[in-house]
Coordinates of C-alpha atoms in Angstrom, one line a residue:
M1 CA 0.0 0.0 0.0
T2 CA 1.5 3.3 -1.1
P3 CA 1.5 6.2 1.3
P4 CA -0.9 9.1 0.5
T5 CA 0.5 12.2 -1.2
L6 CA 0.4 15.6 0.3
S7 CA -2.5 16.7 -1.9
Q8 CA -4.5 13.7 -0.8
V9 CA -3.8 14.4 2.8
L10 CA -4.8 18.1 2.5
A11 CA -7.9 17.2 0.6
E12 CA -8.9 14.6 3.3
T13 CA -7.9 17.0 6.2
F14 CA -9.8 20.0 4.9
D15 CA -12.9 18.0 3.7
P16 CA -15.9 20.1 4.8
Q17 CA -17.9 17.2 6.3
R18 CA -14.8 16.0 8.2
L19 CA -14.1 19.4 9.5
R20 CA -17.6 19.9 10.7
T21 CA -17.5 16.7 12.7
Q22 CA -14.1 17.1 14.2
V23 CA -14.0 20.9 14.8
W24 CA -15.1 20.6 18.4
S25 CA -12.2 18.3 19.2
E26 CA -9.7 20.6 17.4
I27 CA -11.0 23.6 19.3
A28 CA -10.7 21.8 22.6
T29 CA -7.1 20.8 21.8
F30 CA -5.9 24.2 20.7
S31 CA -7.7 26.0 23.6
M32 CA -6.0 23.6 26.0
L33 CA -2.6 24.4 24.5
I34 CA -3.3 28.2 24.7
A35 CA -4.3 27.9 28.4
E36 CA -1.2 25.8 29.3
L37 CA 1.1 28.2 27.5
S38 CA -0.3 31.1 29.6
W39 CA 1.0 29.8 32.9
I40 CA 4.2 28.4 31.4
A41 CA 5.0 31.8 29.8
A42 CA 4.2 33.6 33.1
W43 CA 6.8 31.4 34.9
Y44 CA 9.3 31.7 32.1
G45 CA 9.0 35.5 32.0
A46 CA 9.2 35.9 35.8
V47 CA 12.3 33.7 36.1
L48 CA 14.3 34.3 32.9
L49 CA 13.1 37.6 31.3
S50 CA 13.8 40.5 33.6
Q51 CA 12.5 43.2 31.2
G52 CA 10.3 41.7 28.5
G53 CA 7.6 40.1 30.7
W54 CA 5.7 37.0 29.6
L55 CA 4.3 38.2 26.2
P56 CA 7.5 37.5 24.2
A57 CA 7.8 34.1 25.8
Y58 CA 4.1 33.4 25.2
A59 CA 4.5 34.2 21.5
V60 CA 7.7 32.3 20.8
L61 CA 7.0 29.3 22.9
G62 CA 3.4 29.1 21.6
A63 CA 4.6 29.2 18.0
V64 CA 7.1 26.3 18.8
T65 CA 4.4 24.2 20.5
L66 CA 1.8 24.7 17.8
T67 CA 4.3 24.1 15.0
T68 CA 5.4 20.9 16.7
H69 CA 1.8 19.7 17.0
I70 CA 1.0 20.5 13.4
L71 CA 4.3 19.0 12.1
V72 CA 3.7 15.7 13.8
R73 CA 0.1 15.5 12.6
V74 CA 1.3 16.1 9.0
L75 CA 4.0 13.4 9.3
N76 CA 1.4 11.0 10.7
A77 CA -1.0 11.8 7.9
L78 CA 1.7 11.2 5.3
E79 CA 2.4 7.8 6.9
L80 CA 6.1 8.3 6.5
R81 CA 8.5 5.7 7.9
S82 CA 10.5 6.3 11.0
L83 CA 13.6 6.6 8.9
Y84 CA 12.3 10.0 7.7
R85 CA 10.0 11.0 10.5
I86 CA 12.6 10.9 13.3
P87 CA 15.3 13.1 11.5
A88 CA 12.6 15.6 10.6
V89 CA 11.5 16.0 14.3
L90 CA 15.1 16.1 15.5
L91 CA 15.9 18.9 13.0
W92 CA 12.9 20.8 14.1
I93 CA 14.0 20.5 17.8
L94 CA 17.5 21.8 16.9
F95 CA 16.0 24.7 15.0
S96 CA 13.6 25.5 17.8
V97 CA 16.4 25.5 20.4
L98 CA 18.6 27.9 18.3
V99 CA 15.7 30.3 17.4
T100 CA 14.3 30.5 20.9
L101 CA 17.7 31.1 22.4
K102 CA 18.2 34.0 20.1
L103 CA 14.7 35.5 20.4
L104 CA 14.2 35.1 24.2
L105 CA 17.6 35.0 26.0
Y106 CA 19.9 36.9 23.6
P107 CA 17.8 39.2 21.5
D108 CA 20.3 42.1 21.6
Q109 CA 23.5 40.1 21.1
P110 CA 24.8 39.5 17.5
L111 CA 25.3 35.7 17.8
G112 CA 25.8 33.4 14.9
V113 CA 24.8 29.8 14.5
G114 CA 28.0 28.6 15.9
D115 CA 27.7 30.8 19.0
L116 CA 24.1 29.6 19.5
L117 CA 25.2 26.0 19.2
Y118 CA 27.9 26.6 21.8
R119 CA 25.5 28.3 24.1
S120 CA 23.1 25.4 23.7
V121 CA 25.6 22.9 25.1
Q122 CA 27.7 25.2 27.3
F123 CA 26.1 24.0 30.5
L124 CA 27.3 20.5 29.8
V125 CA 31.0 21.4 29.8
D126 CA 31.2 24.6 31.8
P127 CA 30.1 24.3 35.5
N128 CA 30.1 28.2 35.7
S129 CA 27.7 28.7 32.8
D130 CA 24.5 30.6 33.1
L131 CA 21.6 28.5 34.5
R132 CA 19.1 30.2 32.3
E133 CA 20.0 27.9 29.4
I134 CA 19.2 24.8 31.5
F135 CA 15.8 26.2 32.5
H136 CA 15.2 27.3 28.9
H137 CA 16.0 23.8 27.5
F138 CA 13.9 22.1 30.1
I139 CA 10.8 24.2 29.4
L140 CA 11.3 23.9 25.6
L141 CA 11.7 20.1 25.8
L142 CA 8.5 19.8 27.9
L143 CA 6.6 21.9 25.4
I144 CA 7.8 19.9 22.4
L145 CA 6.9 16.7 24.2
R146 CA 3.5 18.1 25.0
G147 CA 2.9 19.0 21.3
L148 CA 4.0 15.4 20.3
R149 CA 1.6 13.8 22.8
I150 CA -1.4 15.9 21.9
A151 CA -0.8 15.1 18.2
R152 CA -1.3 11.4 19.1
E153 CA -4.0 11.8 21.7
P154 CA -6.4 14.7 21.1
A155 CA -7.9 16.5 24.1
D156 CA -10.9 15.0 25.9
T157 CA -12.8 15.7 29.1
L158 CA -10.2 14.1 31.4
T159 CA -7.1 15.7 29.8
T160 CA -8.7 19.2 29.8
A161 CA -9.8 18.9 33.4
A162 CA -6.3 17.6 34.5
S163 CA -4.7 20.5 32.5
F164 CA -7.0 23.0 34.3
Q165 CA -6.1 21.6 37.7
L166 CA -2.4 21.7 37.0
G167 CA -2.6 25.3 35.7
L168 CA -4.5 26.4 38.9
F169 CA -1.8 24.8 41.0
M170 CA 1.0 26.4 39.1
F171 CA -0.6 29.8 39.3
L172 CA -1.1 29.3 43.1
V173 CA 2.6 28.4 43.5
F174 CA 3.5 31.4 41.3
G175 CA 1.5 33.7 43.5
L176 CA 3.0 32.3 46.8
L177 CA 6.6 32.4 45.7
L178 CA 6.7 35.5 43.5
S179 CA 4.0 37.6 45.1
G180 CA 6.6 40.2 46.2
S181 CA 8.3 40.4 42.9
P182 CA 7.6 43.5 40.8
L183 CA 7.4 41.2 37.7
A184 CA 4.6 39.2 39.3
Q185 CA 2.6 42.3 40.1
R186 CA 2.5 43.7 36.5
P187 CA -0.9 43.8 34.8
Q188 CA 0.5 41.5 32.1
T189 CA 0.7 38.7 34.7
Y190 CA -3.0 39.1 35.6
I191 CA -3.8 39.0 31.9
A192 CA -2.0 35.6 31.7
L193 CA -4.3 34.3 34.5
Y194 CA -7.4 35.6 32.8
I195 CA -6.4 34.0 29.5
F196 CA -5.8 30.7 31.3
L197 CA -9.2 30.8 32.9
L198 CA -11.0 31.7 29.7
F199 CA -9.4 29.1 27.4
S200 CA -9.4 26.4 30.1
L201 CA -13.2 26.8 30.5
F202 CA -13.6 26.9 26.7
A203 CA -11.5 23.8 26.3
M204 CA -13.5 21.8 28.9
F205 CA -16.8 22.9 27.4
T206 CA -15.8 22.0 23.8
A207 CA -14.2 18.7 24.9
R208 CA -17.4 17.7 26.5
I209 CA -19.3 18.5 23.3
A210 CA -16.8 16.5 21.3
S211 CA -17.0 13.5 23.7
L212 CA -20.7 13.1 22.9
R213 CA -19.6 11.1 19.8
G214 CA -17.9 8.5 22.0
L215 CA -20.9 7.8 24.1
R216 CA -23.0 4.7 23.4
G217 CA -25.7 5.8 21.1
G218 CA -24.5 9.4 21.0
R219 CA -24.7 11.4 17.7
T220 CA -21.7 13.0 16.0
P221 CA -21.7 16.6 17.2
V222 CA -21.7 18.9 14.1
F223 CA -20.1 22.3 14.5
N224 CA -22.6 25.1 15.2
R225 CA -21.6 28.7 15.3
G226 CA -24.2 29.6 17.8
W227 CA -23.0 26.9 20.2
A228 CA -19.4 28.1 19.9
L229 CA -20.4 31.7 20.6
G230 CA -22.6 30.7 23.5
V231 CA -19.8 28.6 25.1
L232 CA -17.3 31.5 24.6
L233 CA -19.8 34.0 26.1
I234 CA -20.3 31.8 29.1
G235 CA -16.6 31.6 29.6
L236 CA -16.2 35.3 29.3
I237 CA -19.0 35.9 31.9
V238 CA -17.4 33.5 34.4
V239 CA -14.0 35.1 34.0
A240 CA -15.5 38.6 34.2
V241 CA -17.4 37.7 37.4
G242 CA -14.1 36.3 38.9
V243 CA -12.2 39.4 37.9
F244 CA -14.8 41.8 39.3
S245 CA -15.0 39.8 42.5
G246 CA -11.2 39.9 42.9
W247 CA -11.1 43.6 42.2
A248 CA -13.9 44.4 44.6
L249 CA -12.6 42.3 47.4
S250 CA -9.0 43.6 47.1
G251 CA -10.1 47.2 47.8
Q252 CA -12.0 49.1 50.5
L253 CA -15.1 47.0 49.9
G254 CA -13.2 43.8 50.7
Q255 CA -11.9 45.3 53.9
W256 CA -15.5 46.2 54.9
I257 CA -16.7 42.7 54.1
V258 CA -13.9 41.1 56.2
Q259 CA -14.7 43.5 59.1
L260 CA -18.4 42.7 58.9
I261 CA -17.7 38.9 58.9
L262 CA -15.5 39.3 62.0
A263 CA -18.0 41.4 63.8
L264 CA -20.8 38.9 63.0
T265 CA -18.6 36.1 64.2
G266 CA -17.8 37.9 67.5
I267 CA -21.5 38.7 68.1
I268 CA -22.6 35.1 67.5
T269 CA -19.8 33.8 69.8
F270 CA -20.8 36.2 72.6
L271 CA -24.5 35.2 72.3
I272 CA -23.6 31.5 72.5
L273 CA -21.4 32.0 75.5
L274 CA -24.1 34.1 77.2
I275 CA -26.7 31.5 76.6
L276 CA -24.5 28.6 77.8
S277 CA -23.0 30.5 80.8
P278 CA -25.2 28.8 83.5
L279 CA -24.4 25.4 82.1
L280 CA -20.7 26.3 82.0
L281 CA -20.7 27.5 85.6
L282 CA -22.4 24.3 86.7
L283 CA -19.9 22.2 84.8
A284 CA -17.0 24.1 86.3
R285 CA -18.3 23.3 89.8
W286 CA -19.3 19.6 89.2
I287 CA -16.3 18.4 87.2
P288 CA -13.8 18.5 90.1
M289 CA -16.3 16.7 92.3
L290 CA -17.0 14.0 89.7
I291 CA -13.3 13.5 89.1
A292 CA -12.6 13.1 92.9
R293 CA -15.5 10.6 93.2
F294 CA -14.4 8.5 90.2
Q295 CA -10.8 8.4 91.5
K296 CA -12.0 7.1 94.9
N297 CA -14.3 4.5 93.4
L298 CA -11.9 3.2 90.8
A299 CA -8.8 3.0 92.9
D300 CA -9.5 -0.4 94.4
P301 CA -10.5 -2.1 91.1
I302 CA -7.5 -0.7 89.3
N303 CA -5.2 -2.0 92.0
A304 CA -6.8 -5.4 91.9
W305 CA -6.5 -5.6 88.1
Q306 CA -2.8 -4.6 88.2
Q307 CA -2.1 -7.3 90.7
S308 CA -3.9 -10.0 88.7
M309 CA -2.0 -8.9 85.5
Q310 CA 1.3 -9.2 87.3
E311 CA 0.4 -12.7 88.5
F312 CA -0.7 -13.7 85.0
L313 CA 2.5 -12.4 83.4
Q314 CA 4.6 -14.2 85.9
H315 CA 2.8 -17.4 85.3
Q316 CA 3.2 -17.1 81.5
S317 CA 6.9 -16.4 81.9
E318 CA 7.4 -19.5 83.9
Q319 CA 5.5 -21.6 81.3
A320 CA 7.5 -20.1 78.5
A321 CA 10.8 -20.9 80.3
A322 CA 9.6 -24.5 80.6
H323 CA 8.8 -24.8 76.9
T324 CA 11.8 -22.9 75.5
E325 CA 13.5 -26.0 74.3
W326 CA 10.4 -27.2 72.4
V327 CA 9.9 -23.7 70.9
T328 CA 13.6 -23.6 69.7
T329 CA 13.3 -27.1 68.2
G330 CA 10.0 -26.2 66.4
R331 CA 11.5 -23.0 65.0
N332 CA 14.5 -24.8 63.6
L333 CA 12.2 -27.5 62.0
G334 CA 10.1 -24.7 60.5
I335 CA 13.1 -23.0 59.0
I336 CA 14.3 -26.3 57.5
L337 CA 10.9 -27.0 56.1
F338 CA 10.6 -23.6 54.6
A339 CA 14.0 -23.9 53.0
L340 CA 13.1 -27.3 51.5
I341 CA 9.8 -25.8 50.0
I342 CA 11.8 -23.0 48.4
L343 CA 14.4 -25.4 47.0
A344 CA 11.7 -27.7 45.7
S345 CA 9.9 -24.7 44.0
I346 CA 13.1 -23.6 42.3
L347 CA 13.9 -27.1 41.1
G348 CA 10.3 -27.5 39.9
A349 CA 10.4 -24.2 38.0
L350 CA 13.7 -25.1 36.4
R351 CA 12.3 -28.5 35.4
W352 CA 9.1 -26.9 34.0
R353 CA 11.1 -24.4 32.0
Q354 CA 13.3 -27.2 30.6
L355 CA 10.2 -29.1 29.5
R356 CA 8.6 -26.0 28.1
I357 CA 11.7 -25.2 26.0
Q358 CA 11.9 -28.8 24.8
A359 CA 8.2 -28.8 23.8
A360 CA 8.6 -25.5 22.0
A361 CA 11.7 -26.7 20.2
E362 CA 9.7 -29.6 18.9
K363 CA 7.1 -27.2 17.6
G364 CA 9.7 -25.1 15.9
D365 CA 9.8 -22.2 18.3
P366 CA 13.2 -21.6 19.9
S367 CA 11.9 -18.8 22.1
G368 CA 9.9 -21.2 24.2
R369 CA 6.6 -19.4 24.0
L370 CA 4.7 -22.3 22.4
G371 CA 5.6 -24.7 25.2
P372 CA 3.2 -25.7 28.1
L373 CA 2.2 -22.9 30.4
T374 CA 3.1 -22.7 34.0
P375 CA 0.3 -23.3 36.5
W376 CA 0.2 -19.6 37.3
E377 CA 0.0 -18.6 33.6
F378 CA -2.7 -21.2 33.1
L379 CA -4.8 -20.0 36.0
T380 CA -4.5 -16.3 35.2
G381 CA -5.0 -16.9 31.5
R382 CA -8.2 -18.8 32.1
L383 CA -9.5 -16.1 34.4
R384 CA -8.6 -13.3 32.0
S385 CA -10.1 -15.1 29.0
S386 CA -13.4 -15.8 30.8
R387 CA -13.6 -12.2 32.0
D388 CA -12.8 -10.8 28.6
L389 CA -15.3 -13.2 26.9
N390 CA -18.0 -12.1 29.3
R391 CA -17.4 -8.4 28.6
A392 CA -17.1 -9.1 24.8
R393 CA -20.6 -10.8 24.9
R394 CA -22.1 -7.9 26.8
L395 CA -20.6 -5.4 24.3
L396 CA -22.0 -7.4 21.4
A397 CA -25.4 -7.4 23.1
A398 CA -25.2 -3.7 23.6
A399 CA -24.4 -3.2 19.9
R400 CA -27.3 -5.5 19.0
I401 CA -29.7 -3.3 21.1
R402 CA -28.4 -0.1 19.5
W403 CA -28.9 -1.7 16.0
V404 CA -32.4 -2.8 16.9
Y405 CA -33.4 0.7 18.0
A406 CA -31.9 2.2 14.8
Q407 CA -34.0 -0.3 12.8
L408 CA -37.1 0.8 14.8
M409 CA -36.4 4.4 13.9
D410 CA -36.0 3.5 10.2
L411 CA -39.2 1.6 10.3
C412 CA -41.1 4.6 11.9
E413 CA -39.6 6.9 9.3
D414 CA -40.8 4.5 6.5
L415 CA -44.3 4.6 8.0
G416 CA -44.3 8.4 7.9
T417 CA -43.5 9.2 11.5
P418 CA -39.8 9.9 12.0
R419 CA -38.5 10.9 15.4
P420 CA -37.7 14.7 15.5
P421 CA -34.3 15.6 16.9
A422 CA -36.0 17.6 19.6
L423 CA -37.8 14.6 21.0
T424 CA -36.1 12.2 23.4
P425 CA -36.7 8.4 23.0
L426 CA -39.1 8.4 25.9
E427 CA -41.1 11.4 24.4
F428 CA -41.3 9.6 21.1
I429 CA -43.1 6.5 22.6
P430 CA -46.6 8.1 22.3
R431 CA -46.1 8.9 18.6
A432 CA -44.7 5.4 17.9
A433 CA -47.7 3.9 19.8
V434 CA -50.0 5.5 17.2
L435 CA -48.3 3.3 14.6
F436 CA -48.3 0.2 16.8
P437 CA -51.2 0.5 19.2
D438 CA -51.1 -3.2 20.1
H439 CA -47.4 -3.2 20.9
L440 CA -46.9 -0.5 23.5
A441 CA -45.2 -2.8 25.9
G442 CA -42.7 -3.8 23.2
L443 CA -42.0 -0.2 22.3
Q444 CA -41.3 0.5 26.0
T445 CA -39.0 -2.5 26.2
L446 CA -37.0 -1.4 23.2
T447 CA -36.7 2.2 24.4
Q448 CA -35.7 1.4 28.0
A449 CA -33.1 -1.1 26.8
Y450 CA -31.7 1.5 24.3
L451 CA -31.5 4.2 27.0
R452 CA -29.7 1.9 29.4
V453 CA -27.1 1.1 26.7
R454 CA -26.9 4.7 25.6
Y455 CA -26.0 6.0 29.0
G456 CA -23.2 3.4 29.6
E457 CA -24.9 0.3 31.0
L458 CA -24.3 -3.1 29.5
P459 CA -26.8 -6.0 29.4
E460 CA -26.2 -8.3 32.4
T461 CA -28.1 -11.4 31.3
Q462 CA -29.1 -13.1 28.1
E463 CA -32.8 -12.7 29.1
E464 CA -32.6 -9.0 28.5
V465 CA -31.3 -9.4 25.0
D466 CA -33.9 -12.1 24.3
A467 CA -36.7 -9.8 25.5
V468 CA -35.5 -7.0 23.2
N469 CA -35.3 -9.4 20.2
A470 CA -38.8 -10.8 20.9
A471 CA -40.2 -7.3 21.2
W472 CA -38.5 -6.2 18.0
E473 CA -39.8 -9.2 16.1
T474 CA -43.4 -8.4 17.0
V475 CA -43.0 -4.7 16.2
Q476 CA -41.2 -5.4 13.0
A477 CA -43.9 -7.9 11.8
A478 CA -46.6 -5.3 12.5
G479 CA -44.6 -2.6 10.7
K480 CA -44.0 -4.8 7.6
A481 CA -47.7 -5.6 7.5
Q482 CA -48.6 -1.9 7.5
L483 CA -46.0 -1.2 4.7
Q484 CA -47.4 -4.1 2.5
A485 CA -51.0 -2.8 3.1
R486 CA -50.0 0.7 2.0
R487 CA -48.3 -0.6 -1.1
K488 CA -51.5 -2.4 -2.1
L489 CA -53.6 0.8 -1.8
P490 CA -54.5 2.3 -5.2
K491 CA -52.7 5.6 -6.0
N492 CA -54.8 8.7 -6.7

């Protein structure tokens, strides 16, 4: 099979129908990358860039990450061999290192390619070299690896949520460690936080929409401009509320609110103490009396218990001294028996391996994989196969139920009553009952089974599948009879 050409790849990639069904996943992926770059660039700018802030780092590192992501996807689409793919990625990494060093760390110095190459590896040979190159290479390598991974595994609900949690943690650490730094207090740093919040929310929203395609029975989500604008507007509103709340609480209004909360807490505490003051006074008087009485009443039982425990321990020590010789002998015998069991197990394993290799050699497999299995391999293999077989049957049963419900929808459409997209399967039952008035129970059985499968449940028993098949056979027979009767009617 010949690999596709670049024109074929571009035609398939930019196919309108393909783009409409995959655009939600693409939006989630790129939104997640933009959000991650915001906190990475904020750290990079605060640690390495003393004057430029985080915007240059955001632009340069973002271009590197996105280009890496797109490059890997193009190479995967072209189905190139590793002989060509690996050198292309390595050349891109080398080019990224040199360009980012020049643009971010040494923008004002006239450095050539040789100087940049030396600066790239200087920390390996010179212990007194600048530590900025080490941190720069570390961040750049992480971003390139991130671009490679997302190219293989697009964003979903779990990855976007994990990315959001990691970003919040990194901004929290950023605020705790660098709160006194003038770089951390610039408005640009707050803008990085707002960008992170906005695009993280947008990524999680769109990833959830894209994941509907992976649900059992879920439809392929087609891109809708109204949905995209609505999701973006929701994200903007949430971020705006957070920004306004932070601004309001950081000023005089925030101080008033804190003082009001402290005053209310003090008033409530005073009222509680005032109400409970009689009880507290009684307890302060009764507690010493109760303690003295308990000490007097418990002194004699405690002394008797201590004396009995001393006698018991003395008796046990005398018996242990009398049986010390037997205990020593039994321990030695146990050690010898344990050693014999280990030795027998080792010899048995070696013998089993020899028999396995011999049997495999007779079958033409020098690696020994075709020989007889060990008892442990046999047991775990049987358990795993039975478990997988059970799950495989349940998955096939779920697929059968989805297929049956799809056939029911096609039959209703042929009879002139299709299910509108706005109606849920349960809401469609009354309309379907008009077509099949004698089979309402069968329609309910089919719909309930489909809903359970659609929302992640798998059939537990064969009786559930048999009930669905029986209901479908009766409904299908009634539908075919109606279709045949309509075909026999004379046309006007």
